[in-house]
Amino acid sequence: MLGPHVPELRALELLVLVSETGSLSAAAAELGITQQAASSRLRTMESLVGASLVDRSRRGSLLTPTGELLVQWSGAVLAAAAQMDAGIAALRADRRGHLTIAASLTIAEHLLPGWLVALRARQIHAGLTPTEVTMTATNSERVESLVRTGEVDLGFVEGPDAPADLHHRLVGTDTLVVVVGPKHPWVTKPSRRVSATTLAATPLVVREPGSGTRMVLDRALQDLGTVGPALELSSTAAVRAAVAAGAGPAAVGAHAIREDLALGRLVKINVAGLDLTRRLHAVWRGGVQPPYGAARDLVSWAADHPA
Amino acid sequence: MLGPHVPELRALELLVLVSETGSLSAAAAELGITQQAASSRLRTMESLVGASLVDRSRRGSLLTPTGELLVQWSGAVLAAAAQMDAGIAALRADRRGHLTIAASLTIAEHLLPGWLVALRARQIHAGLTPTEVTMTATNSERVESLVRTGEVDLGFVEGPDAPADLHHRLVGTDTLVVVVGPKHPWVTKPSRRVSATTLAATPLVVREPGSGTRMVLDRALQDLGTVGPALELSSTAAVRAAVAAGAGPAAVGAHAIREDLALGRLVKINVAGLDLTRRLHAVWRGGVQPPYGAARDLVSWAADHPA
DNA sequence: ACATGGCACAAGGCTACCTTGTGACCCCAC
DNA sequence: GTGGGGTCACAAGGTAGCCTTGTGCCATGT
């Protein structure tokens, strides 16, 4: 829950613009509002935070140290918001004549928005008009089929290997982590370590077949003889909740549960000798190179900037 | 600049709460507003984003896939906002009877808010009432003096070494990066590499004396015979702007210029054989252990969770 | 001296939000 | 079957916040 002293995004944006332009009226002009509106918005923000943020003078405005601090913090918030903006823009974009992408949920959530922001920034920096991108988020299996049928220009999938019949390029890897609820018996094991065979013999909370996470897990356990799942759910959030409630162990992407681990809602279990590496690939049809200029840029940026 | 389709923080928060509680009215209750207000807020958010985010049913509400995606993105935005909230709370807190902290600017900006959020979460998780923290952000020199005079309970400083006459504990390290503007002659050097002596013989854009960044730089260059600075500025933002405009090279913390590097506003230069490591220390007066329970928790959490 | 640029104050209108009141619907328990 | 608890939507009304227009002041610079 957010306290009552946090300004809204638009107010933070204004403060950052004031810091960059050194003037209230210039910042207002950038936002397309009047100077008076900016002045008042800033005032309410100052009374909200409880400190003066801007030193107004007759020839411009300079931030106070507190203001600078807030600008830094706003930077992080607005960077995340910019990623969301890119994601929303991709969800909204008109589907014709633009670059269409399908991505697995993990990639759509955590990686793709950042890539889109970077692509856009680079295009603007190069004097181009930014490409409009349309994004579909679905599981890896369906992403591959969308690429095969040509419904999208470019796909991003996750799984143990690259798909065989599509051109691809590795754009990242991550590793699944095995977690249990805080009251699970494994929590008391020495160094919280269990063997791969123990894991394979335990009913797990898993994602639906066709998801990259599920494929990696099935592949890792296939030689150990699997037992049926305890529960099969179609979103990571549902898996997290089920595991926290004690439904059984699960293997999930590390970033999705960082906060749960810190708060003790979930506990990480070490599993010896099990390869839970998930490979993230860009995939496309046709030539060896990704199709368009923008798609090519996006793929090479992604490949060069692992998470 | 943020597009017009990004909801405000409160709206995002509502969506996350709906996702967690599975009910519009429950989410509304948590926020202290009526169910109708929540319903309308959600509606405007949906028309803003241009997609339906929640499937309303007679017994609860479930997010659509798009809604889930937005929740994930909101997670990043709200996490950053929570850090800002913690920071603002520390700026606002009443100074008596609470834990008072002074921190160098870098730490106050990038690290401390996260630590405060974690401390608060752990205290709540342990059933304690969270400690109110008061924070002052200033340069390392003044932080040390505030700790010495007892005006604050705990300090966080950065510099080449730990301060000699205070108890301390290492809570992180980072490395300064040498950058120049995109049109600087060094950009064309092979592998963008210059020698330490070349750097020492060049007038630099520096922070004011007393800042940790400055101390690290002075210390690293002291045996090479320094030339006077090109410009002396009292904030990292000012340094970044000056360097980008071509005022000369500067050494700055890596995280502060990540975006500038990606956009090509600044270019990183490799300097051979120069130790620009900055050590981040918690410092306190009195016993070998940090004073209070909360302060001790904070320090050990910080030490155990490097950035 | 006068234009320019920067900010604050004041008044007015509009919009958007929130609250109260109400209705429809479903599930469950009795 | 029927009433109670729960969910959400619709409607009406008030309020408050925000934005715009209009104005004044002051410093700088030409």
CSV table of N, CA and C in Angstrom, one decimal, chain B residues 122-173:
chain,number,residue,atom,x,y,z
B,122,ARG,N,10.1,-6.4,7.0
B,122,ARG,CA,10.5,-7.5,7.9
B,122,ARG,C,9.9,-7.2,9.3
B,123,GLN,N,9.8,-5.9,9.7
B,123,GLN,CA,9.2,-5.6,11.0
B,123,GLN,C,7.8,-6.0,11.0
B,124,ILE,N,7.1,-5.6,9.9
B,124,ILE,CA,5.6,-6.0,9.9
B,124,ILE,C,5.5,-7.5,9.9
B,125,HIS,N,6.3,-8.2,9.1
B,125,HIS,CA,6.2,-9.6,9.0
B,125,HIS,C,6.5,-10.2,10.4
B,126,ALA,N,7.3,-9.6,11.2
B,126,ALA,CA,7.6,-10.1,12.6
B,126,ALA,C,6.6,-9.6,13.6
B,127,GLY,N,5.6,-8.9,13.1
B,127,GLY,CA,4.6,-8.4,14.1
B,127,GLY,C,4.9,-7.2,14.9
B,128,LEU,N,6.0,-6.5,14.5
B,128,LEU,CA,6.4,-5.3,15.2
B,128,LEU,C,5.8,-4.1,14.5
B,129,THR,N,5.7,-3.0,15.2
B,129,THR,CA,5.3,-1.7,14.6
B,129,THR,C,6.5,-1.1,13.9
B,130,PRO,N,6.4,-0.7,12.7
B,130,PRO,CA,7.6,-0.3,12.0
B,130,PRO,C,8.2,0.9,12.6
B,131,THR,N,9.5,1.0,12.6
B,131,THR,CA,10.3,2.1,13.1
B,131,THR,C,10.2,3.3,12.2
B,132,GLU,N,9.9,4.5,12.8
B,132,GLU,CA,10.0,5.7,12.0
B,132,GLU,C,11.4,6.1,11.8
B,133,VAL,N,11.8,6.4,10.6
B,133,VAL,CA,13.2,6.7,10.3
B,133,VAL,C,13.2,8.2,9.7
B,134,THR,N,14.2,8.9,10.2
B,134,THR,CA,14.4,10.2,9.7
B,134,THR,C,15.7,10.2,8.9
B,135,MET,N,15.7,10.8,7.7
B,135,MET,CA,16.9,10.7,6.9
B,135,MET,C,17.4,12.1,6.5
B,136,THR,N,18.6,12.3,6.5
B,136,THR,CA,19.2,13.5,6.0
B,136,THR,C,20.2,13.1,4.9
B,137,ALA,N,20.1,13.7,3.7
B,137,ALA,CA,21.0,13.4,2.6
B,137,ALA,C,22.0,14.6,2.5
B,138,THR,N,23.2,14.3,2.5
B,138,THR,CA,24.3,15.3,2.4
B,138,THR,C,25.6,14.6,2.0
B,139,ASN,N,26.6,15.3,1.9
B,139,ASN,CA,27.8,14.6,1.4
B,139,ASN,C,28.5,13.9,2.5
B,140,SER,N,29.4,13.0,2.1
B,140,SER,CA,30.0,12.0,3.1
B,140,SER,C,30.7,12.7,4.3
B,141,GLU,N,31.4,13.8,4.0
B,141,GLU,CA,32.1,14.5,5.0
B,141,GLU,C,31.1,15.0,6.1
B,142,ARG,N,30.0,15.6,5.7
B,142,ARG,CA,29.1,16.1,6.7
B,142,ARG,C,28.4,14.9,7.4
B,143,VAL,N,28.2,13.8,6.7
B,143,VAL,CA,27.6,12.7,7.4
B,143,VAL,C,28.4,12.2,8.5
B,144,GLU,N,29.7,12.2,8.3
B,144,GLU,CA,30.6,11.7,9.4
B,144,GLU,C,30.5,12.7,10.6
B,145,SER,N,30.5,14.0,10.3
B,145,SER,CA,30.5,14.9,11.4
B,145,SER,C,29.1,14.8,12.1
B,146,LEU,N,28.0,14.5,11.4
B,146,LEU,CA,26.7,14.4,12.1
B,146,LEU,C,26.8,13.2,13.0
B,147,VAL,N,27.4,12.1,12.6
B,147,VAL,CA,27.5,10.9,13.4
B,147,VAL,C,28.4,11.2,14.6
B,148,ARG,N,29.5,11.9,14.4
B,148,ARG,CA,30.5,12.2,15.5
B,148,ARG,C,29.8,13.0,16.6
B,149,THR,N,29.0,14.0,16.2
B,149,THR,CA,28.4,14.9,17.2
B,149,THR,C,27.1,14.3,17.7
B,150,GLY,N,26.7,13.1,17.2
B,150,GLY,CA,25.6,12.4,17.8
B,150,GLY,C,24.2,13.0,17.3
B,151,GLU,N,24.3,13.8,16.3
B,151,GLU,CA,23.0,14.4,15.8
B,151,GLU,C,22.2,13.3,15.0
B,152,VAL,N,22.9,12.3,14.5
B,152,VAL,CA,22.2,11.2,14.0
B,152,VAL,C,22.7,9.9,14.6
B,153,ASP,N,21.9,8.9,14.5
B,153,ASP,CA,22.2,7.6,15.1
B,153,ASP,C,23.2,6.8,14.2
B,154,LEU,N,23.0,7.0,13.0
B,154,LEU,CA,23.6,6.1,12.0
B,154,LEU,C,23.9,6.9,10.8
B,155,GLY,N,25.1,6.6,10.1
B,155,GLY,CA,25.4,7.2,8.9
B,155,GLY,C,25.8,6.2,7.8
B,156,PHE,N,25.7,6.7,6.6
B,156,PHE,CA,26.1,5.9,5.5
B,156,PHE,C,27.0,6.8,4.6
B,157,VAL,N,28.2,6.4,4.4
B,157,VAL,CA,29.2,7.2,3.7
B,157,VAL,C,29.8,6.4,2.6
B,158,GLU,N,30.4,7.1,1.6
B,158,GLU,CA,31.1,6.5,0.5
B,158,GLU,C,32.5,7.1,0.4
B,159,GLY,N,33.4,6.3,0.0
B,159,GLY,CA,34.8,6.9,-0.1
B,159,GLY,C,35.8,5.8,-0.4
B,160,PRO,N,37.0,6.1,-0.6
B,160,PRO,CA,38.0,5.1,-0.9
B,160,PRO,C,38.2,4.1,0.3
B,161,ASP,N,38.1,4.6,1.6
B,161,ASP,CA,38.3,3.7,2.7
B,161,ASP,C,37.2,4.0,3.7
B,162,ALA,N,37.2,3.2,4.7
B,162,ALA,CA,36.3,3.4,5.9
B,162,ALA,C,36.9,4.5,6.7
B,163,PRO,N,36.1,5.4,7.3
B,163,PRO,CA,36.6,6.4,8.2
B,163,PRO,C,37.3,5.8,9.4
B,164,ALA,N,38.4,6.4,9.8
B,164,ALA,CA,39.3,5.8,10.8
B,164,ALA,C,38.7,5.7,12.2
B,165,ASP,N,38.1,6.8,12.7
B,165,ASP,CA,37.8,6.9,14.1
B,165,ASP,C,36.3,6.5,14.4
B,166,LEU,N,35.6,6.0,13.5
B,166,LEU,CA,34.2,5.5,13.7
B,166,LEU,C,34.1,4.0,13.5
B,167,HIS,N,33.2,3.4,14.2
B,167,HIS,CA,32.9,2.0,13.9
B,167,HIS,C,32.2,2.0,12.6
B,168,HIS,N,32.4,0.9,11.9
B,168,HIS,CA,31.9,0.9,10.6
B,168,HIS,C,31.7,-0.6,10.1
B,169,ARG,N,30.9,-0.7,9.1
B,169,ARG,CA,30.7,-2.0,8.4
B,169,ARG,C,30.4,-1.7,6.9
B,170,LEU,N,31.1,-2.6,6.1
B,170,LEU,CA,31.0,-2.4,4.7
B,170,LEU,C,29.6,-2.9,4.2
B,171,VAL,N,28.9,-2.0,3.5
B,171,VAL,CA,27.6,-2.4,3.0
B,171,VAL,C,27.5,-2.4,1.5
B,172,GLY,N,28.6,-2.3,0.8
B,172,GLY,CA,28.6,-2.4,-0.6
B,172,GLY,C,29.8,-1.7,-1.3
B,173,THR,N,30.0,-1.9,-2.5
B,173,THR,CA,31.0,-1.2,-3.3
B,173,THR,C,30.5,-0.9,-4.6
